[in-house]
């Protein structure tokens, strides 16, 4: 009986391991393809990715249940990751925009799913290397697409704009940080490749990644490059430093040789020839890398005094560089050179970022504990801005998260980052000369690059980039879990109930499917509306609102259509419903200036004057630095004044004309408080002038 039970358990474990391997391959596929779809920034690509990830996670948990195993939380990183996700779901309760808050909560749940899966399963050397190579090859393809777009070989919207490579990420700064992170991972795998042809492949990959990094024109990423390489150099096993230095010099030389000719060729009538320059750059890089590696190895064998050589060689190189400074500068494309010269804290973009942070802190001050939910910055910043600017992101991941989940969530994030640093430190001490040390070095410096760059930009808002970061978190966490005997913070092992995990995941999956269904109907509604098929559009928006009751735009679009149809058909029932929908839309997104203005327009058209003016005021309050809002207000109050004037109600008319006349004083008072004054539109000024004339006339009479 005992032998049968043992055999049965062994068979079950083998089946579970095979099943887990299959799920692992699918998860790797998700990670691999994620950057190709606009960095998973938009719902069109993000929601289907959630559906796939959550489905895989549920299947995995079921397989764990069948194998009588459980997921367990046992490291500080585990607890912090779960805590952060819980805070995002709690923040939905206080969210200023429920739909955006739900969207962010779903993203973090996906990060947690990825983190837990990798922590539990990517623990042996072959799986770790496979995951890292998936990340590397994905980045390599993204870089190739960007270079191909520059050479006009591929067509990908937004991949090459104004001389900068954005590739599939569609934002050059994030693309630059992403290339740097993947390059650091590739360097670590380059060291571990024993065969020359494999090393040569990594040299090629490194060149393409580095070229993409340079052509991203991301000044923030450029500044991070020397810092991350120094950290990498200090952490890596000493036996790999020779190859690292050789490859970095090879990369700089190879890219430097082809920068200007590549730039000139992509601007010519034969841009496809720019690939020849890329090939030349690769060959130069590989040749320099092998030559320097060989030369340094010979010097090492002869026990040469490296410090003496460095003391003589470095001054000579610097002297030659100064002598041929103009020649070296002429090899750099003018726009790239200008970008390098403009690296400063006094540039417009740098100064603007400081203003963003200052305004963000005002929001945090007003909502310190739980925050305002996911998407809080984009919902509120118009009310707090020091001057008129447009940015849906705070350009600082840490501050934006602080806004979204408050001080509690911010502290949890700090715990997560500090835990990651601490765990990495423990592992560095354990694997001093083991190849795991190289893997950890690559993962640590790559994640450091992403976190450091996210202090000045919104890289981690793109789910595909966060997938890379959380995959590395999971990898390091998994290695730490394999070493329970190591010194470190000991926390109580908390096994997660499989049934509970499945139930929660199914609920989240159903919600995601419902939101995606709503999105599909919403897109059909927009298409029908553009084609002036209003009845069909109303049906689609009805369905969109049913499956996604949290998106305000579906309700306001439906309200506009029903109001139009109601006016045509003289149906008070349709008009009444349109007004109800508009109010529900505002409840969902109360600080949306355009939404309030649209709602005001519907009420005013329906003759519900006072309520319409209330929404006009809310529109101005939500975005006080938008001149268009004052134009809308002036026009609305002026027309109401004329309406009462025609009715013979002069006192009421006088009241509304005075409201228009006071707009100028209100804006002057506002301008005294802001960094940059706003200018009223010509139409607003004309309305104010006419309103003053009518007010004075009525006042005299």
XYZ file of C-alpha atoms in Angstrom:
701
model
C 0.000 0.000 0.000
C 2.854 2.348 0.928
C 4.670 1.722 -2.366
C 1.499 2.414 -4.372
C 0.911 5.693 -2.518
C 4.528 6.731 -3.026
C 4.360 5.920 -6.744
C 1.065 7.762 -7.071
C 2.521 10.877 -5.381
C 5.608 10.702 -7.596
C 3.428 10.491 -10.713
C 1.326 13.418 -9.487
C 4.444 15.532 -8.903
C 5.796 14.712 -12.365
C 2.482 15.695 -13.969
C 2.382 18.902 -11.934
C 5.954 19.812 -12.924
C 5.191 19.186 -16.617
C 2.036 21.276 -16.383
C 3.949 24.030 -14.589
C 6.585 24.039 -17.338
C 3.891 24.515 -19.983
C 2.343 27.399 -18.025
C 5.837 28.856 -17.564
C 6.366 28.870 -21.336
C 3.040 30.668 -21.833
C 3.927 33.265 -19.184
C 7.263 33.821 -20.927
C 5.363 34.341 -24.189
C 3.274 37.054 -22.498
C 6.446 38.750 -21.236
C 8.105 38.424 -24.650
C 5.283 39.961 -26.688
C 4.266 42.645 -24.145
C 6.576 45.457 -25.416
C 5.444 45.033 -29.039
C 1.958 46.407 -28.334
C 2.667 50.046 -27.478
C 4.193 48.974 -24.174
C 0.731 47.841 -22.993
C -0.143 51.452 -22.187
C -3.634 51.333 -23.685
C -6.672 49.212 -22.792
C -6.911 47.778 -26.289
C -3.759 45.723 -25.674
C -3.607 45.749 -21.871
C -6.987 44.170 -21.047
C -6.474 41.073 -23.282
C -3.042 40.643 -21.663
C -4.681 40.704 -18.228
C -7.170 38.066 -19.359
C -4.365 35.764 -20.538
C -2.262 36.292 -17.385
C -5.137 35.792 -14.953
C -6.292 32.674 -16.821
C -2.794 31.184 -16.681
C -2.551 32.017 -12.988
C -5.870 30.297 -12.231
C -4.804 27.189 -14.157
C -1.497 27.189 -12.263
C -3.217 27.444 -8.864
C -5.550 24.584 -9.829
C -2.510 22.488 -10.743
C -0.958 23.357 -7.363
C -4.169 22.286 -5.656
C -4.193 18.973 -7.526
C -0.560 18.447 -6.535
C -1.463 19.293 -2.935
C 0.890 22.284 -2.894
C 0.395 25.921 -1.911
C 1.880 29.308 -2.647
C 3.485 30.805 0.413
C 4.498 34.291 1.480
C 7.761 34.192 3.413
C 9.996 37.096 2.401
C 9.651 40.849 3.017
C 9.327 41.223 -0.773
C 6.369 38.801 -0.821
C 4.492 40.705 1.862
C 5.259 44.132 0.379
C 4.116 43.041 -3.100
C 0.806 41.718 -1.761
C 0.397 44.797 0.451
C 0.828 47.163 -2.499
C -1.843 45.362 -4.513
C -4.236 45.405 -1.545
C -3.712 49.174 -1.240
C -4.601 49.680 -4.904
C -7.864 47.814 -4.406
C -8.612 49.733 -1.182
C -7.950 53.027 -2.983
C -10.900 52.297 -5.308
C -13.174 53.196 -2.368
C -11.808 56.769 -2.204
C -11.004 57.118 -5.924
C -11.778 60.348 -7.740
C -12.103 58.290 -10.931
C -13.331 54.758 -10.241
C -12.586 53.378 -13.713
C -8.964 54.546 -13.690
C -8.548 53.241 -10.130
C -9.873 49.824 -11.167
C -7.530 49.854 -14.156
C -4.472 50.491 -11.971
C -5.570 47.842 -9.462
C -5.834 45.298 -12.284
C -2.344 46.219 -13.492
C -0.849 45.677 -10.062
C -2.727 42.419 -9.667
C -1.107 41.315 -12.938
C 2.321 42.343 -11.618
C 1.648 40.317 -8.468
C 0.555 37.288 -10.506
C 3.782 37.465 -12.505
C 5.881 38.025 -9.394
C 4.371 35.105 -7.451
C 4.610 32.717 -10.392
C 8.265 33.539 -11.102
C 9.184 33.477 -7.395
C 7.716 29.984 -7.057
C 8.782 28.405 -10.352
C 11.839 30.144 -11.842
C 14.327 28.732 -9.371
C 16.659 26.475 -11.349
C 19.444 27.667 -13.627
C 17.854 26.625 -16.921
C 14.546 28.409 -16.208
C 16.341 31.532 -14.989
C 18.482 31.715 -18.122
C 15.459 31.077 -20.330
C 13.531 33.933 -18.694
C 16.464 36.336 -18.995
C 17.008 35.428 -22.631
C 13.299 35.995 -23.292
C 13.644 39.511 -21.857
C 16.827 40.105 -23.852
C 15.501 38.807 -27.169
C 12.269 40.759 -26.746
C 14.260 43.963 -26.225
C 16.472 43.085 -29.201
C 13.434 42.767 -31.496
C 12.010 46.047 -30.156
C 15.331 47.755 -30.952
C 15.408 46.264 -34.461
C 11.860 47.502 -35.134
C 12.917 50.994 -34.065
C 16.030 50.950 -36.269
C 13.956 49.525 -39.128
C 11.414 52.329 -38.718
C 14.248 54.884 -38.896
C 15.523 53.186 -42.060
C 11.924 53.124 -43.393
C 12.141 49.339 -43.726
C 9.220 48.813 -41.337
C 6.091 50.857 -40.795
C 5.112 51.201 -37.161
C 3.195 54.276 -36.086
C 5.264 56.469 -33.762
C 8.357 54.241 -33.876
C 10.617 56.982 -35.287
C 9.643 60.599 -34.684
C 11.668 63.801 -35.039
C 14.949 61.926 -35.411
C 14.407 59.866 -32.237
C 13.750 56.135 -32.007
C 10.672 55.312 -29.917
C 10.083 51.877 -31.455
C 7.010 49.973 -30.263
C 7.202 51.757 -26.879
C 6.234 55.021 -28.657
C 8.016 57.229 -26.108
C 11.737 57.834 -26.558
C 12.690 58.323 -22.891
C 11.073 55.062 -21.789
C 12.550 53.300 -24.807
C 16.023 54.531 -23.782
C 15.639 53.306 -20.191
C 14.277 49.973 -21.426
C 17.231 49.506 -23.808
C 19.681 50.237 -20.989
C 18.016 47.695 -18.670
C 17.969 44.960 -21.320
C 21.589 45.723 -22.272
C 22.645 45.117 -18.656
C 20.825 41.769 -18.682
C 22.486 40.865 -21.973
C 25.938 41.702 -20.613
C 25.423 39.213 -17.775
C 24.411 36.453 -20.175
C 27.327 37.306 -22.453
C 29.725 36.469 -19.609
C 28.092 33.086 -19.002
C 28.206 31.972 -22.636
C 31.124 29.587 -23.032
C 31.216 29.102 -26.791
C 32.678 31.804 -29.043
C 29.819 31.826 -31.537
C 27.332 32.342 -28.672
C 29.449 35.205 -27.332
C 29.520 36.705 -30.817
C 25.711 36.588 -30.926
C 25.562 38.476 -27.620
C 28.055 41.051 -28.950
C 25.693 41.584 -31.894
C 22.646 41.848 -29.613
C 24.491 44.258 -27.333
C 25.347 46.489 -30.280
C 21.730 46.702 -31.463
C 20.532 47.425 -27.909
C 23.211 50.060 -27.378
C 22.514 51.693 -30.733
C 18.805 51.883 -29.862
C 19.761 53.311 -26.473
C 21.891 56.060 -28.047
C 19.291 56.896 -30.708
C 16.536 57.165 -28.091
C 17.951 60.640 -27.387
C 16.958 60.095 -23.752
C 19.201 62.384 -21.729
C 18.079 60.790 -18.466
C 19.012 57.316 -19.708
C 22.337 58.606 -21.061
C 23.204 59.999 -17.619
C 22.352 56.662 -16.024
C 24.606 54.679 -18.376
C 28.008 55.410 -16.744
C 26.522 55.014 -13.260
C 24.959 51.609 -13.965
C 28.093 50.367 -15.734
C 30.234 51.383 -12.735
C 27.862 49.568 -10.366
C 27.915 46.550 -12.684
C 31.719 46.646 -12.815
C 31.971 46.728 -9.018
C 29.501 43.868 -8.484
C 30.546 41.454 -11.227
C 33.099 38.701 -10.660
C 36.568 40.051 -11.342
C 37.186 37.422 -14.050
C 34.484 39.029 -16.222
C 35.652 42.640 -15.912
C 38.093 42.315 -18.798
C 35.347 41.178 -21.166
C 32.960 43.858 -19.873
C 35.443 46.689 -20.491
C 36.338 45.261 -23.918
C 32.682 45.020 -24.968
C 31.721 48.481 -23.670
C 34.645 50.040 -25.578
C 33.680 47.974 -28.619
C 30.085 49.219 -28.386
C 31.117 52.867 -28.040
C 33.579 52.586 -30.940
C 31.169 50.684 -33.216
C 28.304 53.092 -32.637
C 30.592 56.126 -32.815
C 31.902 55.081 -36.244
C 28.447 54.810 -37.838
C 26.397 57.484 -36.039
C 26.794 60.296 -38.547
C 26.701 58.199 -41.760
C 23.630 56.343 -40.454
C 21.956 59.654 -39.643
C 22.749 61.022 -43.098
C 21.597 57.843 -44.874
C 18.166 57.619 -43.202
C 17.552 61.216 -44.364
C 18.520 60.384 -47.941
C 16.510 58.935 -50.812
C 17.952 55.475 -50.129
C 17.382 54.946 -46.376
C 17.544 51.143 -46.711
C 21.317 51.472 -47.187
C 21.559 52.517 -43.540
C 21.458 48.777 -42.690
C 24.925 48.525 -44.257
C 26.168 50.997 -41.664
C 24.548 48.934 -38.917
C 26.364 45.843 -40.204
C 29.635 47.783 -40.298
C 29.083 48.971 -36.732
C 28.448 45.402 -35.580
C 31.646 44.180 -37.249
C 33.703 47.001 -35.715
C 32.193 46.306 -32.282
C 32.906 42.576 -32.458
C 36.451 43.120 -33.773
C 37.310 45.686 -31.079
C 35.807 43.490 -28.348
C 37.781 40.413 -29.375
C 40.990 42.395 -29.904
C 40.852 44.154 -26.525
C 39.854 40.973 -24.760
C 42.832 39.180 -26.301
C 45.251 42.044 -25.571
C 44.147 42.390 -21.952
C 44.386 38.612 -21.475
C 47.998 38.646 -22.728
C 48.831 41.502 -20.368
C 47.249 39.597 -17.509
C 49.354 36.501 -18.249
C 52.509 38.608 -18.198
C 51.441 39.979 -14.779
C 51.571 43.504 -16.117
C 51.061 46.388 -13.688
C 47.599 47.557 -14.735
C 47.709 50.622 -12.503
C 50.930 51.788 -14.154
C 49.509 51.186 -17.637
C 46.293 53.003 -16.730
C 48.283 55.882 -15.238
C 50.159 56.318 -18.525
C 47.437 55.380 -21.020
C 44.477 57.385 -19.687
C 46.292 60.777 -19.775
C 47.492 59.988 -23.310
C 43.957 59.138 -24.457
C 42.619 62.328 -22.861
C 45.362 64.409 -24.495
C 44.652 62.880 -27.924
C 40.912 63.484 -27.394
C 41.545 67.163 -26.639
C 43.842 67.575 -29.648
C 41.355 65.977 -32.019
C 38.288 67.333 -30.210
C 36.828 69.001 -33.299
C 37.354 65.886 -35.409
C 35.609 63.742 -32.807
C 32.699 66.181 -32.492
C 32.274 66.328 -36.268
C 31.624 62.560 -36.229
C 28.487 63.128 -34.113
C 25.233 64.135 -35.850
C 24.399 67.811 -35.084
C 21.026 67.032 -33.487
C 22.608 64.390 -31.230
C 25.416 66.786 -30.303
C 22.872 69.470 -29.466
C 20.998 66.973 -27.306
C 24.210 66.161 -25.426
C 25.002 69.841 -24.881
C 21.503 70.469 -23.545
C 21.878 68.062 -20.612
C 21.130 70.402 -17.719
C 18.702 70.948 -14.855
C 17.866 74.334 -16.395
C 16.278 72.982 -19.605
C 12.543 73.556 -20.119
C 11.635 69.888 -19.677
C 13.712 69.615 -16.482
C 12.166 72.760 -15.004
C 8.680 71.581 -15.939
C 9.253 68.311 -14.110
C 10.061 70.194 -10.901
C 6.776 72.057 -11.292
C 4.944 68.735 -11.795
C 6.449 67.429 -8.553
C 5.561 70.623 -6.681
C 1.941 70.396 -7.861
C 1.838 66.668 -7.079
C 2.839 67.349 -3.492
C -0.152 69.705 -3.185
C -2.448 66.801 -4.091
C -0.674 64.536 -1.603
C -1.070 67.189 1.107
C -4.849 67.249 0.556
C -5.159 63.425 0.380
C -2.341 62.100 2.596
C -3.512 58.737 3.927
C -5.220 56.590 1.252
C -4.582 58.805 -1.754
C -7.086 59.399 -4.543
C -6.952 56.070 -6.381
C -5.269 54.994 -9.592
C -5.247 57.697 -12.261
C -5.487 60.356 -9.549
C -2.853 62.614 -11.070
C -4.496 62.800 -14.498
C -7.873 63.436 -12.846
C -6.791 66.230 -10.492
C -3.654 67.964 -11.736
C -5.551 70.657 -13.682
C -6.932 71.953 -10.373
C -3.492 72.189 -8.773
C -1.189 73.204 -11.621
C 1.068 76.243 -11.172
C 0.757 77.176 -14.834
C -1.068 75.750 -17.825
C 0.520 72.483 -19.017
C -0.762 69.149 -20.311
C 0.606 65.837 -19.076
C -1.360 62.771 -18.081
C 1.618 61.521 -16.036
C 3.487 63.098 -13.108
C 6.847 62.007 -14.638
C 7.878 60.476 -11.315
C 6.728 56.945 -10.516
C 7.186 57.274 -6.759
C 5.280 60.556 -6.437
C 2.510 59.363 -8.759
C 2.066 56.184 -6.730
C 2.016 58.316 -3.564
C -0.881 60.317 -5.045
C -2.732 57.132 -5.976
C -2.423 55.031 -2.813
C -1.458 57.628 -0.232
C 1.273 57.562 2.370
C 0.393 54.007 3.425
C 0.924 52.727 -0.120
C 4.045 54.861 -0.554
C 5.603 53.377 2.597
C 4.788 49.871 1.319
C 6.543 50.719 -1.959
C 9.621 51.874 -0.040
C 9.540 48.625 1.957
C 9.361 46.697 -1.319
C 12.363 48.515 -2.823
C 14.432 48.297 0.381
C 13.539 44.588 0.712
C 14.725 44.030 -2.857
C 18.030 45.784 -2.104
C 18.450 43.806 1.109
C 17.678 40.441 -0.490
C 20.056 41.223 -3.356
C 22.756 42.063 -0.791
C 22.222 38.714 0.977
C 22.489 36.849 -2.330
C 25.633 38.752 -3.381
C 27.311 37.582 -0.202
C 26.271 33.987 -0.811
C 27.259 33.744 -4.480
C 30.689 35.340 -4.455
C 32.194 33.412 -7.345
C 29.248 31.356 -8.529
C 27.645 32.128 -11.922
C 24.501 33.044 -10.004
C 26.494 36.118 -8.940
C 26.599 37.183 -12.604
C 22.871 36.596 -13.038
C 22.109 38.607 -9.890
C 24.411 41.424 -11.030
C 22.592 41.729 -14.360
C 19.142 41.556 -12.753
C 20.035 44.013 -10.000
C 21.601 46.678 -12.237
C 18.790 46.350 -14.802
C 16.113 46.853 -12.152
C 18.147 49.700 -10.644
C 18.232 51.413 -14.055
C 14.436 51.143 -14.424
C 13.727 52.357 -10.886
C 16.257 55.198 -11.091
C 14.933 56.448 -14.435
C 11.348 56.223 -13.173
C 12.221 58.976 -10.671
C 12.233 61.424 -13.605
C 9.775 59.748 -15.972
C 6.721 57.510 -16.238
C 8.383 54.326 -17.594
C 6.630 52.038 -15.110
C 3.205 53.328 -16.169
C 3.703 51.166 -19.252
C 2.764 47.665 -18.104
C 5.301 46.019 -20.436
C 8.168 47.850 -18.704
C 6.754 46.988 -15.278
C 6.588 43.345 -16.415
C 10.372 43.454 -16.834
C 10.872 44.977 -13.383
C 8.501 42.618 -11.570
C 9.981 39.618 -13.405
C 13.385 40.590 -12.008
C 11.854 41.094 -8.561
C 10.400 37.593 -8.805
C 13.668 36.080 -10.008
C 15.686 37.542 -7.109
C 12.941 36.655 -4.635
C 12.857 33.065 -5.921
C 16.613 32.671 -5.488
C 16.356 34.015 -1.955
C 13.595 31.519 -1.133
C 15.913 28.693 -2.163
C 18.301 29.680 0.622
C 16.328 29.568 3.866
C 19.504 28.950 5.832
C 20.952 32.298 4.779
C 21.075 35.173 7.230
C 18.286 37.664 6.734
C 14.950 38.850 7.991
C 12.932 35.840 9.062
C 9.187 36.226 8.577
C 6.420 33.789 9.331
C 5.641 31.561 6.354
C 2.075 32.296 5.333
C 0.546 29.702 2.965
C -2.142 31.167 0.687
C -5.331 29.151 0.591
C -5.683 27.763 -2.955
C -9.473 28.037 -2.977
C -9.315 31.671 -1.894
C -6.621 32.461 -4.504
C -8.721 30.857 -7.248
C -11.910 32.643 -6.117
C -10.236 36.072 -6.039
C -8.536 35.469 -9.408
C -11.793 34.350 -11.038
C -13.570 37.478 -9.759
C -10.782 39.680 -11.134
C -10.830 37.745 -14.432
C -14.612 38.158 -14.827
C -14.291 41.885 -14.122
C -11.516 42.196 -16.726
C -13.496 40.281 -19.367
C -16.508 42.501 -18.680
C -14.417 45.676 -19.029
C -12.867 44.433 -22.261
C -16.297 43.544 -23.668
C -17.408 47.064 -22.780
C -14.337 48.454 -24.529
C -15.130 46.514 -27.724
C -18.730 47.791 -27.763
C -17.452 51.304 -27.002
C -15.154 51.211 -30.037
C -18.036 50.015 -32.204
C -20.132 52.865 -30.836
C -17.480 55.428 -31.758
C -17.228 53.981 -35.271
C -21.007 54.080 -35.754
C -21.180 57.631 -34.392
C -18.528 58.806 -36.875
C -20.565 57.195 -39.647
C -23.656 59.054 -38.321
C -25.450 55.796 -37.576
C -26.863 57.224 -34.355
C -29.389 54.523 -33.520
C -26.753 51.837 -33.956
C -24.239 53.881 -31.944
C -26.733 54.243 -29.082
C -27.176 50.446 -28.948
C -23.420 49.909 -28.787
C -22.924 52.541 -26.083
C -25.788 51.004 -24.077
C -23.973 47.661 -24.185
C -20.632 49.300 -23.427
C -22.117 50.934 -20.307
C -23.683 47.649 -19.249
C -20.411 45.697 -19.390
C -18.313 48.611 -18.139
C -20.500 50.773 -15.887
C -17.462 52.698 -14.606
C -16.340 54.472 -17.803
C -17.866 57.947 -17.916
C -17.234 58.485 -21.631
C -19.666 55.715 -22.634
C -22.442 57.379 -20.644
C -21.811 60.922 -21.877
C -21.541 59.734 -25.502
C -24.819 57.872 -25.109
C -26.336 60.950 -23.435
C -25.359 63.166 -26.401
C -26.853 60.723 -28.891
C -30.111 60.302 -26.951
C -30.434 64.062 -26.541
C -29.972 64.529 -30.288
C -32.498 61.799 -31.094
C -34.898 63.150 -28.458
C -34.709 66.656 -29.913
C -35.373 65.314 -33.393
C -38.253 63.108 -32.309
C -39.508 65.644 -29.708
C -39.269 62.900 -27.120
C -39.025 64.233 -23.558
C -38.436 60.692 -22.382
C -35.188 60.414 -24.372
C -34.081 63.894 -23.311
C -34.767 63.124 -19.654
C -32.764 59.885 -19.884
C -29.893 61.697 -21.599
C -29.697 64.164 -18.693
C -29.731 61.320 -16.163
C -26.890 59.590 -18.011
C -24.897 62.828 -18.163
C -25.198 63.258 -14.397
C -24.098 59.665 -13.826
C -21.108 60.289 -16.083
C -20.092 63.309 -13.992
C -20.433 61.264 -10.794
C -17.903 58.794 -12.214
C -15.427 61.474 -13.331
C -16.398 64.590 -11.389
C -13.149 66.505 -11.973
C -13.227 66.178 -15.750
C -13.624 69.698 -17.102
C -14.744 68.671 -20.590
C -17.265 66.219 -19.161
C -18.780 68.905 -16.939
C -18.936 71.304 -19.895
C -20.671 68.685 -22.071
C -23.188 67.987 -19.290
C -23.790 71.722 -18.877
C -24.477 72.024 -22.603
C -27.112 69.258 -22.485
C -28.918 70.838 -19.517
C -28.865 74.329 -21.050
C -30.189 73.010 -24.360
C -32.974 71.321 -22.409
C -33.924 74.573 -20.658
C -32.691 73.421 -17.244
C -30.759 76.641 -16.807
C -29.666 76.693 -13.171
C -28.378 73.129 -13.236
C -26.590 73.774 -16.499
C -24.795 76.761 -14.983
C -23.782 74.668 -11.965
C -21.930 72.307 -14.320
C -20.402 75.284 -16.136
C -18.947 76.444 -12.813
C -17.684 72.921 -12.065
C -15.989 72.869 -15.452
C -14.085 76.065 -14.600
C -13.201 74.788 -11.108
C -11.853 71.525 -12.535
C -9.522 73.325 -14.958
C -9.166 76.983 -13.981
C -6.217 77.678 -16.296
C -8.019 76.751 -19.507
C -9.156 79.912 -21.397
C -11.777 77.859 -23.278
C -13.636 77.266 -20.000
C -14.046 81.010 -19.477
C -15.261 81.367 -23.037
C -17.869 78.669 -22.361
C -18.866 80.366 -19.113
C -19.101 83.821 -20.689
C -21.212 82.499 -23.554
C -23.530 80.508 -21.271
C -24.182 83.318 -18.787
C -24.505 85.894 -21.580
C -27.102 83.832 -23.441
C -29.041 83.248 -20.208
C -28.946 86.992 -19.561
C -30.326 87.686 -23.035
C -33.015 85.053 -22.471
C -34.273 86.771 -19.304
C -33.917 90.200 -20.916
C -36.230 89.119 -23.736
C -38.634 87.781 -21.116
C -38.639 91.213 -19.477
C -36.987 89.914 -16.293
C -34.372 92.666 -16.110
C -33.189 91.938 -12.575
C -32.322 88.371 -13.471
C -30.723 89.475 -16.719
C -28.621 92.024 -14.833
C -27.412 89.297 -12.453
C -26.125 87.078 -15.300
C -24.520 89.953 -17.220
C -22.639 90.849 -14.040
C -21.359 87.254 -13.820
C -19.897 87.649 -17.305
C -18.401 91.057 -16.429
C -16.733 89.593 -13.301
C -14.843 86.934 -15.300
C -12.067 89.434 -16.088
C -11.504 90.205 -12.378
C -11.618 86.499 -11.464
C -8.944 85.683 -14.028
C -6.758 88.617 -12.927
C -6.953 87.356 -9.330
C -6.098 83.823 -10.492
C -3.118 85.081 -12.519
C -1.652 86.733 -9.426
C -1.443 83.283 -7.808
C 0.084 81.402 -10.755
C 3.561 81.227 -12.295
C 2.359 82.126 -15.776
C -0.741 84.227 -16.525
C -3.427 82.994 -18.889
C -4.898 85.116 -21.660
C -8.640 85.169 -22.290
C -9.788 84.433 -25.838
C -10.929 87.258 -28.086
C -14.491 85.937 -28.050
C -14.499 85.961 -24.225
C -13.269 89.561 -24.180
C -15.990 90.591 -26.630
C -18.653 88.897 -24.501
C -17.339 90.620 -21.349
C -17.360 94.005 -23.089
C -20.931 93.541 -24.339
C -22.095 92.218 -20.952
C -20.638 95.287 -19.187
C -22.470 97.577 -21.616
C -25.796 95.793 -21.059
C -25.264 95.657 -17.279
C -24.532 99.377 -17.066
C -27.537 100.188 -19.268
C -29.859 98.096 -17.101
C -28.326 99.533 -13.931
C -28.990 103.103 -15.064
C -32.554 102.333 -15.968
